[in-house]
XYZ file of N, CA and C in Angstrom:
462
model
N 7.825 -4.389 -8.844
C 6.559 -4.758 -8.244
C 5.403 -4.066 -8.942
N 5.466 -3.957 -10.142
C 4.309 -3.270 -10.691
C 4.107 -1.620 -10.310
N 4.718 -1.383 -10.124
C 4.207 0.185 -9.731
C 3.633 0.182 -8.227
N 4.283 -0.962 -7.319
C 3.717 -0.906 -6.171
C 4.611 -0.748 -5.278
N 4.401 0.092 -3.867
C 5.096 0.577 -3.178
C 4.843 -0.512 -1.790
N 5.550 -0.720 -0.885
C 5.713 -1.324 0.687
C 6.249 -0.249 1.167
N 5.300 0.207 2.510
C 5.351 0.588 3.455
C 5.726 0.039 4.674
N 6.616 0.058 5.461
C 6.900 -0.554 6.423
C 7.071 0.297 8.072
N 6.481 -0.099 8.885
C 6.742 0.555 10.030
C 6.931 -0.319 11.161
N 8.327 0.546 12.265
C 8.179 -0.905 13.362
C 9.036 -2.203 13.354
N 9.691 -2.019 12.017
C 10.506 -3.503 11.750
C 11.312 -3.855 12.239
N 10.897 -5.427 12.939
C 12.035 -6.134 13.784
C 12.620 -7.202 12.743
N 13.877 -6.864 12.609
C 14.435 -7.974 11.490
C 15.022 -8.970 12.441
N 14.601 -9.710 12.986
C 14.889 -10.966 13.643
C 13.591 -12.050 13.349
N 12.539 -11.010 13.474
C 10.975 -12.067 13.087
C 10.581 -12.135 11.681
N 10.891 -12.398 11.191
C 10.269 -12.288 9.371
C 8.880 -13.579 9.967
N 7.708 -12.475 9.541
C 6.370 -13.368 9.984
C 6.166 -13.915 8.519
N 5.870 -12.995 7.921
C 5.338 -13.164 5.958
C 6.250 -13.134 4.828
N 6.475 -14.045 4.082
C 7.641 -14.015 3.261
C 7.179 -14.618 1.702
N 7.009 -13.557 1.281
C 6.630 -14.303 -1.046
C 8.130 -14.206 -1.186
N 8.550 -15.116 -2.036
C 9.854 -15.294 -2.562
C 9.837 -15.467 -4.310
N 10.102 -14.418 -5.277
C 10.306 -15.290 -6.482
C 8.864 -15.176 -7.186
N 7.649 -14.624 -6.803
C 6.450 -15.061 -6.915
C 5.996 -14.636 -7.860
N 5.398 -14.922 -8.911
C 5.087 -14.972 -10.164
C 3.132 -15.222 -10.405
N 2.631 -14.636 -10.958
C 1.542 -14.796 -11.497
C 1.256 -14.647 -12.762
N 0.357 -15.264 -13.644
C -0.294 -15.450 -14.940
C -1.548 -15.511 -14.762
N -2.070 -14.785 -15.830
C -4.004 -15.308 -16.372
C -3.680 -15.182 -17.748
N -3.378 -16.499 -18.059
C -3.253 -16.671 -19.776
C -1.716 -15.932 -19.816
N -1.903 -15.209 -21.072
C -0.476 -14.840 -21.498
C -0.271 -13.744 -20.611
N -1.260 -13.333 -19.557
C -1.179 -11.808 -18.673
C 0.010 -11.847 -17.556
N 1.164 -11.520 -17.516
C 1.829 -11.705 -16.142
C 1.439 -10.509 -15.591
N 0.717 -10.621 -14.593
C 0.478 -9.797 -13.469
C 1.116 -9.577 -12.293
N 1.531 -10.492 -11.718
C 2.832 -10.273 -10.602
C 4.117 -10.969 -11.432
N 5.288 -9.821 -11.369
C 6.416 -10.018 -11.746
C 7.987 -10.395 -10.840
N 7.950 -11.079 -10.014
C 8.892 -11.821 -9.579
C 9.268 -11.025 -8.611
N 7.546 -11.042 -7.795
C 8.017 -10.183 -5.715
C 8.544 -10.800 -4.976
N 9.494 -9.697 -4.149
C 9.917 -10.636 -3.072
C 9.852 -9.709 -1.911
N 8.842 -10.055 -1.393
C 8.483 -9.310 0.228
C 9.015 -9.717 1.853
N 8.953 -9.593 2.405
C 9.293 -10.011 3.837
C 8.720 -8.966 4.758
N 7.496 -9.212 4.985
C 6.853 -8.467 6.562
C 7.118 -8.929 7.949
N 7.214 -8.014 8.354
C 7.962 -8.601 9.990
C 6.770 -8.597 11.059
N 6.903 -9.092 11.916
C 5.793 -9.929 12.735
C 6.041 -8.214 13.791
N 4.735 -7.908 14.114
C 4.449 -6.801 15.040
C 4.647 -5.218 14.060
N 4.098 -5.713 12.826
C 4.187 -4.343 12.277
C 3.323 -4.318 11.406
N 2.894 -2.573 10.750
C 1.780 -2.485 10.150
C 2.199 -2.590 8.658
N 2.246 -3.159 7.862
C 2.134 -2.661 6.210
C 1.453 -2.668 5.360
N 1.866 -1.594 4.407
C 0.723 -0.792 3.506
C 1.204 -1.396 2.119
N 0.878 -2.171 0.770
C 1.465 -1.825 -0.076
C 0.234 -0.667 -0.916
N 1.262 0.350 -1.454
C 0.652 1.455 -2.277
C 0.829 1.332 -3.490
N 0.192 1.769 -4.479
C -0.061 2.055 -5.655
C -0.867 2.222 -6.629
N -0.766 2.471 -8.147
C -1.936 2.913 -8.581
C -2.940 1.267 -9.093
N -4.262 1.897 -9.450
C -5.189 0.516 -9.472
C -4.703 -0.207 -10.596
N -4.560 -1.709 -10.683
C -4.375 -2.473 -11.439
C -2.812 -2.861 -11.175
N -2.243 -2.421 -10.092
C -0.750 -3.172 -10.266
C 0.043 -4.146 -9.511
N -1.498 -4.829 -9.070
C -1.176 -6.266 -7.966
C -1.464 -6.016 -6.701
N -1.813 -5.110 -5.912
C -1.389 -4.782 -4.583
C -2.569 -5.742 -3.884
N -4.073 -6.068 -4.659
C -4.884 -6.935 -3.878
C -4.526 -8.265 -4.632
N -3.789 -8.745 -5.436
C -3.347 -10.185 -6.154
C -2.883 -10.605 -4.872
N -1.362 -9.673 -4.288
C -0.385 -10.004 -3.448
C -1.202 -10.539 -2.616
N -1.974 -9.871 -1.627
C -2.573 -9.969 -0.582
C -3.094 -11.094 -0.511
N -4.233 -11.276 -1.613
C -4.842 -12.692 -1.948
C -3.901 -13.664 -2.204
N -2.616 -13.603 -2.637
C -1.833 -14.782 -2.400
C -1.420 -14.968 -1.612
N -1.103 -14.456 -0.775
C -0.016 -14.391 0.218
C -1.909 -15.004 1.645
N -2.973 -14.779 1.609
C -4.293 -15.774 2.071
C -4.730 -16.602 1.482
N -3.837 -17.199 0.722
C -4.563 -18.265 -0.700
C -5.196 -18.187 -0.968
N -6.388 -17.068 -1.939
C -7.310 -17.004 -2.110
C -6.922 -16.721 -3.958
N -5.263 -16.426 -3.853
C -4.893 -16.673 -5.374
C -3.874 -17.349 -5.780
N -4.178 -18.667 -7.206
C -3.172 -19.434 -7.411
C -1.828 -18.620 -7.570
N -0.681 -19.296 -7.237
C 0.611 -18.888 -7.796
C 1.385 -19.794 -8.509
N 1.693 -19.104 -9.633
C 2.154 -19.568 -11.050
C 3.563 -20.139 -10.898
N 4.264 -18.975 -10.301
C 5.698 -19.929 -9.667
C 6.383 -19.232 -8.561
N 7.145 -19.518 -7.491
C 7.539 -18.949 -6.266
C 7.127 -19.296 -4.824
N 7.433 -18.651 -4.064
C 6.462 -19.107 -2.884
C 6.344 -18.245 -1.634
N 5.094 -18.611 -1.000
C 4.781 -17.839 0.030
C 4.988 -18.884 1.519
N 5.409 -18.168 2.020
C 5.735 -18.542 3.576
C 5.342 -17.446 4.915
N 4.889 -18.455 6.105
C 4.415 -17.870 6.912
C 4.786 -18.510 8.526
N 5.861 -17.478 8.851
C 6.341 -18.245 10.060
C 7.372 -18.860 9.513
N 7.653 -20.355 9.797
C 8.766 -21.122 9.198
C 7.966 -21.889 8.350
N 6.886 -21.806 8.050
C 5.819 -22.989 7.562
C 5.936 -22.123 5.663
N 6.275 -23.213 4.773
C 5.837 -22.978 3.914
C 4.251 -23.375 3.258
N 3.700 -22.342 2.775
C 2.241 -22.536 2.630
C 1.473 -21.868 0.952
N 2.612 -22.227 0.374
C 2.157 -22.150 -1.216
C 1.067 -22.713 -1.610
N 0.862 -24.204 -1.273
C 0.233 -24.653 -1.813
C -0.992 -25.446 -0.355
N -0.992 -24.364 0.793
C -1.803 -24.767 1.610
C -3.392 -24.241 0.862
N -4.105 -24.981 1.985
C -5.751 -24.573 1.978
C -5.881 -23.405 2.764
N -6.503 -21.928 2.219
C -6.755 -21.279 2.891
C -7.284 -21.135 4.449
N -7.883 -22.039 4.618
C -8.118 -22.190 6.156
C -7.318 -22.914 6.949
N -6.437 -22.909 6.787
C -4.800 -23.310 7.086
C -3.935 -22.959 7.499
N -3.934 -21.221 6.617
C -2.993 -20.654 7.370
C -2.846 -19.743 8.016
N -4.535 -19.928 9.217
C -4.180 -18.681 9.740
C -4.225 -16.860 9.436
N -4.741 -16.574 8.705
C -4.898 -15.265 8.166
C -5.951 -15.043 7.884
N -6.190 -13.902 7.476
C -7.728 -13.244 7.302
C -7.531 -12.140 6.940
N -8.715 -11.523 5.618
C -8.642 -9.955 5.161
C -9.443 -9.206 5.436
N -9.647 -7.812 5.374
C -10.697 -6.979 5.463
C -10.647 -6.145 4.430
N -11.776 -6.135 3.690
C -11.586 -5.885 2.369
C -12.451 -4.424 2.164
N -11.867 -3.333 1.097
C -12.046 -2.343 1.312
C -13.882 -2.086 1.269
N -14.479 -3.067 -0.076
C -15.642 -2.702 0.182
C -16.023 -4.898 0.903
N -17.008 -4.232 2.365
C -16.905 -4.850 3.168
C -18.433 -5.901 2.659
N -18.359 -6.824 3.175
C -19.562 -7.724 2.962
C -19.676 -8.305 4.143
N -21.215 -7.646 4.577
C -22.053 -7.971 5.748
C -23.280 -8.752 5.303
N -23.691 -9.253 6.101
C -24.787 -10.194 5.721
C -25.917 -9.094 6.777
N -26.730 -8.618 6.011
C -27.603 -7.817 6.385
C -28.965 -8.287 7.405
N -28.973 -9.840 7.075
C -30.233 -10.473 8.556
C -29.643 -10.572 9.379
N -28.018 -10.286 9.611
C -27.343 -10.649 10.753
C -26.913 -9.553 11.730
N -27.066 -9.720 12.674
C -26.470 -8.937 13.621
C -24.676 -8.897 13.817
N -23.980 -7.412 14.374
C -22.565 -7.162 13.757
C -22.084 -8.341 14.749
N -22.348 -8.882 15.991
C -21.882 -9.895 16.684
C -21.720 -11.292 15.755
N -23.257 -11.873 15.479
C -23.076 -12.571 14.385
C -22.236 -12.814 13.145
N -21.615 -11.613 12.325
C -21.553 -11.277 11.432
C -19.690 -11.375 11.394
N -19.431 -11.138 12.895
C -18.146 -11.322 13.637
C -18.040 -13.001 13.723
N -18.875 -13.501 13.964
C -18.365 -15.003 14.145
C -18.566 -15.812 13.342
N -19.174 -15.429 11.742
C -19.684 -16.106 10.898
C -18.609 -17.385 10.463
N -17.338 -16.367 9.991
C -15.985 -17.382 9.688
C -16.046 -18.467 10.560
N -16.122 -18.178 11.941
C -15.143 -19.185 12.830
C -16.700 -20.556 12.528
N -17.989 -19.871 12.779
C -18.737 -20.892 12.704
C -18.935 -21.777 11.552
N -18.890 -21.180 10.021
C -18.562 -22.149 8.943
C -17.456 -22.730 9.193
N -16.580 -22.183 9.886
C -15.044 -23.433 9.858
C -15.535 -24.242 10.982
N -16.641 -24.845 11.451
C -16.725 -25.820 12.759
C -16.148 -25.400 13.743
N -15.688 -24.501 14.110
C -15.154 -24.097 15.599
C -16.271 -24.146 16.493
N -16.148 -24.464 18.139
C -17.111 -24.911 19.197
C -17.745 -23.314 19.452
N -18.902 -23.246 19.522
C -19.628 -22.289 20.024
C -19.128 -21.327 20.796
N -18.297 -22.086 22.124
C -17.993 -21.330 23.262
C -16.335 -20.479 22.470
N -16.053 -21.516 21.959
C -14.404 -20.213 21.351
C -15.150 -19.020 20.375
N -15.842 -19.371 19.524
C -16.743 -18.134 18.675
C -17.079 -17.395 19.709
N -17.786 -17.648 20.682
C -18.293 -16.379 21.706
C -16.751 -15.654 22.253
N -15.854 -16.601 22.763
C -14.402 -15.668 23.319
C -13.856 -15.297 22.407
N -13.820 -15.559 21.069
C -12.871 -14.424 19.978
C -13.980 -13.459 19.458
N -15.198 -14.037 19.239
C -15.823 -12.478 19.262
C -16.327 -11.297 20.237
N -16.184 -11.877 21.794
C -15.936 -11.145 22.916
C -14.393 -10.352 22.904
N -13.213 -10.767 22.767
C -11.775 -10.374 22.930
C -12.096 -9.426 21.530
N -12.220 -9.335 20.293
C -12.350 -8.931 19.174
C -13.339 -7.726 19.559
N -14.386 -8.010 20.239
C -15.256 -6.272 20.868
C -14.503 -5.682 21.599
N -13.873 -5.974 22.558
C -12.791 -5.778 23.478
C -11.918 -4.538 22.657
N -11.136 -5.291 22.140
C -10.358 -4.691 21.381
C -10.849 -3.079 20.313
N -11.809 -3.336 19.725
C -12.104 -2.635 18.533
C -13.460 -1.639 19.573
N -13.590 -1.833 20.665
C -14.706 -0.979 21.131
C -15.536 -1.005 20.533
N -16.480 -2.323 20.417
C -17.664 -2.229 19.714
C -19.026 -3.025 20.478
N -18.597 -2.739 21.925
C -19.925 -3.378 22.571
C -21.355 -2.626 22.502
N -21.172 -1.629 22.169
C -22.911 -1.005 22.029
C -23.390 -1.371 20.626
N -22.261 -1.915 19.710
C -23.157 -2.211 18.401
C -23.361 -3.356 18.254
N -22.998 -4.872 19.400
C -23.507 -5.669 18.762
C -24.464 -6.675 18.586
N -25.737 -5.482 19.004
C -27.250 -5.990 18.301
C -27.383 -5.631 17.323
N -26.959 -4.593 16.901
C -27.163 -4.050 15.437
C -27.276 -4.987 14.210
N -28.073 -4.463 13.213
C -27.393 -4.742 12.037
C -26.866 -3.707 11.137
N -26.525 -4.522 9.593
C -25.524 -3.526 8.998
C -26.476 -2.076 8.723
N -27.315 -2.846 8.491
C -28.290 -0.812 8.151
C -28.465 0.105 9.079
N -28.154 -0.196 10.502
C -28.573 0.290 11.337
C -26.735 1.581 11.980
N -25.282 0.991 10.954
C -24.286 1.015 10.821
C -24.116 2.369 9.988
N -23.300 3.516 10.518
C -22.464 4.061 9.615
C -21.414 3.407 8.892
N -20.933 3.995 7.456
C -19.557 3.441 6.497
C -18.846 3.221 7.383
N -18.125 3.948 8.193
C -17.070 3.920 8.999
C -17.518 2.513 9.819
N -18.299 2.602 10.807
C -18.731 1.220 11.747
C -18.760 0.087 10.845
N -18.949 0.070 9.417
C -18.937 -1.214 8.789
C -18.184 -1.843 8.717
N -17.229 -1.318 8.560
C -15.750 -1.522 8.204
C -15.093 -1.884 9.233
């Protein structure tokens, strides 16, 4: 795996949620992912580690389609989704350096996705209500990002 490590904690081997099989990447003559084969299990946290440049955000981005794959495949659930449309399957990243839209407020800024994907007003307000819920973030969300510590951005 390139010099890359999986972390796993929590694993129920009955649920395989995330599964690359075989998975292969190229840019030109570059093979960058060399023939991973992962399986994350549904209700657990994982980390892959390693040093910079040895796939660990390729994976990720393939495994959210946000990167072609050259040969192999990614699956999610029982659904194979190699060659789905990212807004398809369900997933979403948070990326280390974060992109906020700075006229927006962190509520806003929370529902931006669901509202470019056409979702009805009233579900954007209940997943970004359940989503404050969760993450304890009801006093910040009038804010905007300047108004945010690093940590709160994120």
């Amino acid at each position: 795996m390139n010099d890359m490590t999986l972390v796993e904690r929590n694993v129920d081997t009955e649920n395989i949620k995330i599964a690359a099989e075989k998975v292969q990447v190229y840019y030109g003559d570059t093979h960058a992912i060399k023939d991973v084969n992962v399986e994350i299990q549904e209700n657990t946290v994982t980390a892959f580690i390693g040093p910079s440049g040895c796939g660990k955000s390729t994976l990720l981005r393939m495994i959210a389609g946000l990167e072609e794959i050259t040969e192999g495949t990614v699956s999610i659930g029982a659904r194979d989704v190699t060659r789905m449309d990212p807004s398809l399957r369900g997933v979403a990243m948070v990326f280390q350096t974060y992109a906020l839209y700075p006229h927006m407020t962190v509520k806003e800024n929370m529902g931006f996705g669901l509202k470019m994907n056409g979702h009805p007003k009233a579900e954007i307000e209940e997943k970004v209500a359940e989503a404050t819920r969760i993450l304890k973030l009801e006093d910040y969300l009038a804010r905007k990002p300047s108004a945010l510590s690093g940590g709160q951005r994120q």
